[in-house]
Each structure stands twice: as structure tokens, then as C-alpha cells.
Amino acid sequence: MPKEQFLIAMRFLASSVSVISAKDSFGNLYAMTASSVTSLTIDPPSILVCVNNGASIHDVLIKGENLCISILKKTQQEISNICSSKEQESSRFENNFWDVSDIPFIKEAQSNIFCKVDETILYNTHKIVIASVLRSESAKTFNTLMYADGGYLD
């Protein structure tokens, strides 16, 4: 199958926009915007995230490390844009969106899902991260930022 055909088909797969964040053993902070996030099992609670091998957070996501998946609200497009821009990588945490006291997370997110990496699988250009959910916090109403066809949905 031609790559272009697959890319066109995937543009029609709407998904919530999340930011994956973590801290390495030296205290360095990492974050990336992700749309390839899905629940894996309910019992035990687990989640799957796909991370490009070129992403700076890639090497931090190893077995036993903590991460947070912040599902963004419609009002948080700016955070999504910052965390998806290589040019803004060094300044991703230079704002008031974050709580970095432990596992970094976005303070006003739709949901924050705190996890521990159980397993990783390398697959071509990506790492598949399987993580157990330690705890989660969510807003009371649905206001999730969604993405499809190359842009944010209203």
C-alpha cells in the first residue's frame, strides 16, 4: 500500500489530543503531544502510547519509569502546539501550565492519567509504551480537544 493512501485514511481518524510528560533521573523534564494514546485493559488499568524514535522523551520512557498522560481541553491548543514544536522544545515548561513537583502534569487538563511503564516494544519508527495506570484525575464535564484531518475540531 502506498504511504500516501494510508496517511489520507488516517486523517479521518479523530482522536483526543494528549501530552505525554516525564522526568528523567537527573530531573530533566520532557513532554510531547500525542494522538496515538489508547486504553489497553481495564483490569488491571493500563494504557498504550506510541512514541516516535526521534522524540526527545523516547529514551526516558523505559520500564519502571513514571509518566503522565494529560488529555487536553479545547482551550489548551497552545499547550499542544508548544509540545509538538521542535523549535519550542527547550521552553515547553517555561509557563504556568505545569505542576512539576513530581511527575510533571498539566494543571488544568481534561484528565491526568499517572502511569508507570510496564513494557516497551520497538516497532519500526516508533516505540510502543505499555503502562499501568497508578491513578487518574478528571474534570467533571467533557470538553476534550480533538484532532482530525490535519487540524483541531470545534
Coordinates of C-alpha atoms in Angstrom, one line a residue:
M1 CA 0.0 0.0 0.0
P2 CA 1.4 3.4 -0.8
K3 CA 2.2 5.5 2.2
E4 CA 0.2 8.5 1.0
Q5 CA -3.0 6.4 0.8
F6 CA -2.6 5.3 4.4
L7 CA -1.9 8.9 5.6
I8 CA -5.1 10.1 3.9
A9 CA -7.1 7.4 5.5
M10 CA -5.6 8.2 9.0
R11 CA -6.6 11.9 8.6
F12 CA -10.2 10.8 9.1
L13 CA -9.5 9.0 12.4
A14 CA -10.4 11.6 15.0
S15 CA -8.7 11.4 18.4
S16 CA -8.3 13.3 21.6
V17 CA -5.1 15.3 22.0
S18 CA -2.8 14.4 24.8
V19 CA 0.5 15.5 26.2
I20 CA 2.9 12.8 27.5
S21 CA 5.2 14.1 30.2
A22 CA 8.0 12.6 32.2
K23 CA 11.1 13.4 34.3
D24 CA 14.4 11.6 34.0
S25 CA 16.7 10.5 36.8
F26 CA 18.6 13.8 36.6
G27 CA 15.3 15.9 37.0
N28 CA 15.2 16.9 33.3
L29 CA 11.6 17.4 32.1
Y30 CA 10.2 16.1 28.8
A31 CA 6.8 16.5 27.1
M32 CA 5.4 15.7 23.7
T33 CA 1.9 16.0 22.1
A34 CA 0.4 12.6 21.1
S35 CA -2.7 11.5 19.4
S36 CA -1.8 7.8 19.5
V37 CA -3.0 7.0 23.0
T38 CA -5.5 4.3 23.9
S39 CA -6.7 2.3 26.8
L40 CA -5.4 -1.2 26.7
T41 CA -7.1 -3.0 29.6
I42 CA -9.5 -2.1 32.5
D43 CA -8.3 -4.9 34.8
P44 CA -5.7 -4.0 35.5
P45 CA -6.0 -0.5 34.3
S46 CA -3.4 0.0 31.5
I47 CA -2.8 2.3 28.6
L48 CA -0.8 2.2 25.4
V49 CA 1.2 5.2 23.9
C50 CA 3.1 5.3 20.6
V51 CA 6.3 7.5 20.6
N52 CA 8.4 8.3 17.6
N53 CA 12.0 7.2 17.9
G54 CA 13.1 10.8 17.2
A55 CA 11.2 12.3 20.1
S56 CA 13.3 13.6 23.0
I57 CA 11.1 11.8 25.5
H58 CA 11.7 8.4 23.7
D59 CA 14.7 7.3 25.8
V60 CA 13.2 8.4 29.1
L61 CA 10.2 6.0 28.7
I62 CA 11.7 2.8 29.9
K63 CA 10.4 0.0 32.2
G64 CA 9.7 1.2 35.7
E65 CA 9.7 5.0 34.9
N66 CA 6.7 7.2 35.6
L67 CA 4.9 9.3 33.1
C68 CA 1.7 11.3 32.9
I69 CA -0.8 11.4 30.1
S70 CA -2.6 14.8 30.1
I71 CA -5.7 14.8 28.0
L72 CA -6.2 18.4 26.8
K73 CA -9.2 20.6 26.9
K74 CA -10.5 22.6 23.9
T75 CA -8.9 25.7 25.4
Q76 CA -5.4 24.1 25.5
Q77 CA -4.4 24.2 21.8
E78 CA -1.5 26.4 22.8
I79 CA 0.0 23.7 25.0
S80 CA -0.5 21.1 22.2
N81 CA 1.3 23.4 19.8
I82 CA 4.2 24.1 22.2
C83 CA 4.7 20.4 22.9
S84 CA 4.7 19.4 19.3
S85 CA 7.2 22.0 18.1
K86 CA 10.9 21.1 18.0
E87 CA 11.7 24.8 18.0
Q88 CA 9.9 25.3 21.4
E89 CA 11.3 22.1 22.9
S90 CA 13.6 23.8 25.4
S91 CA 10.8 26.2 26.6
R92 CA 8.0 23.7 27.0
F93 CA 7.9 24.1 30.8
E94 CA 8.6 27.9 30.9
N95 CA 5.0 28.7 31.5
N96 CA 2.4 28.3 34.3
F97 CA 0.6 25.3 32.7
W98 CA 2.6 22.7 34.6
D99 CA 2.9 21.2 38.0
V100 CA 6.5 19.7 38.1
S101 CA 6.8 18.9 41.8
D102 CA 6.8 15.1 41.0
I103 CA 5.6 13.5 37.7
P104 CA 5.1 16.6 35.5
F105 CA 1.5 17.2 34.5
I106 CA -0.8 19.9 33.1
K107 CA -2.7 21.5 35.9
E108 CA -6.0 22.3 34.1
A109 CA -6.2 19.3 31.8
Q110 CA -9.4 17.4 31.0
S111 CA -7.8 14.4 32.6
N112 CA -4.4 13.4 34.0
I113 CA -3.5 9.8 34.0
F114 CA -0.4 8.9 36.1
C115 CA 1.3 5.7 35.0
K116 CA 4.4 3.5 35.3
V117 CA 6.0 1.9 32.2
D118 CA 5.5 -1.9 32.2
E119 CA 6.8 -2.7 28.8
T120 CA 8.1 -1.2 25.6
I121 CA 8.1 -2.7 22.1
L122 CA 10.2 -1.2 19.3
Y123 CA 8.3 -1.2 16.0
N124 CA 10.0 0.4 13.0
T125 CA 10.0 4.2 13.6
H126 CA 8.2 4.0 17.0
K127 CA 8.3 2.7 20.5
I128 CA 5.0 1.3 21.8
V129 CA 4.8 2.0 25.5
I130 CA 2.5 -0.1 27.7
A131 CA 1.9 1.4 31.1
S132 CA 0.0 0.5 34.2
V133 CA -2.3 3.3 35.5
L134 CA -1.4 4.4 39.1
R135 CA -4.2 7.0 39.4
S136 CA -6.2 9.5 37.4
E137 CA -7.9 12.8 37.9
S138 CA -10.6 14.2 35.5
A139 CA -12.7 17.3 35.0
K140 CA -16.4 16.9 35.7
T141 CA -17.6 17.7 32.2
F142 CA -16.5 16.7 28.7
N143 CA -14.5 19.4 26.9
T144 CA -11.8 17.4 25.2
L145 CA -9.6 18.8 22.5
M146 CA -10.0 16.7 19.4
Y147 CA -7.8 16.4 16.2
A148 CA -8.6 15.1 12.7
D149 CA -7.9 15.9 9.1
G150 CA -4.8 17.9 10.0
G151 CA -6.5 20.3 12.5
Y152 CA -8.3 20.8 15.7
L153 CA -12.0 20.1 15.7
D154 CA -14.6 22.6 17.1

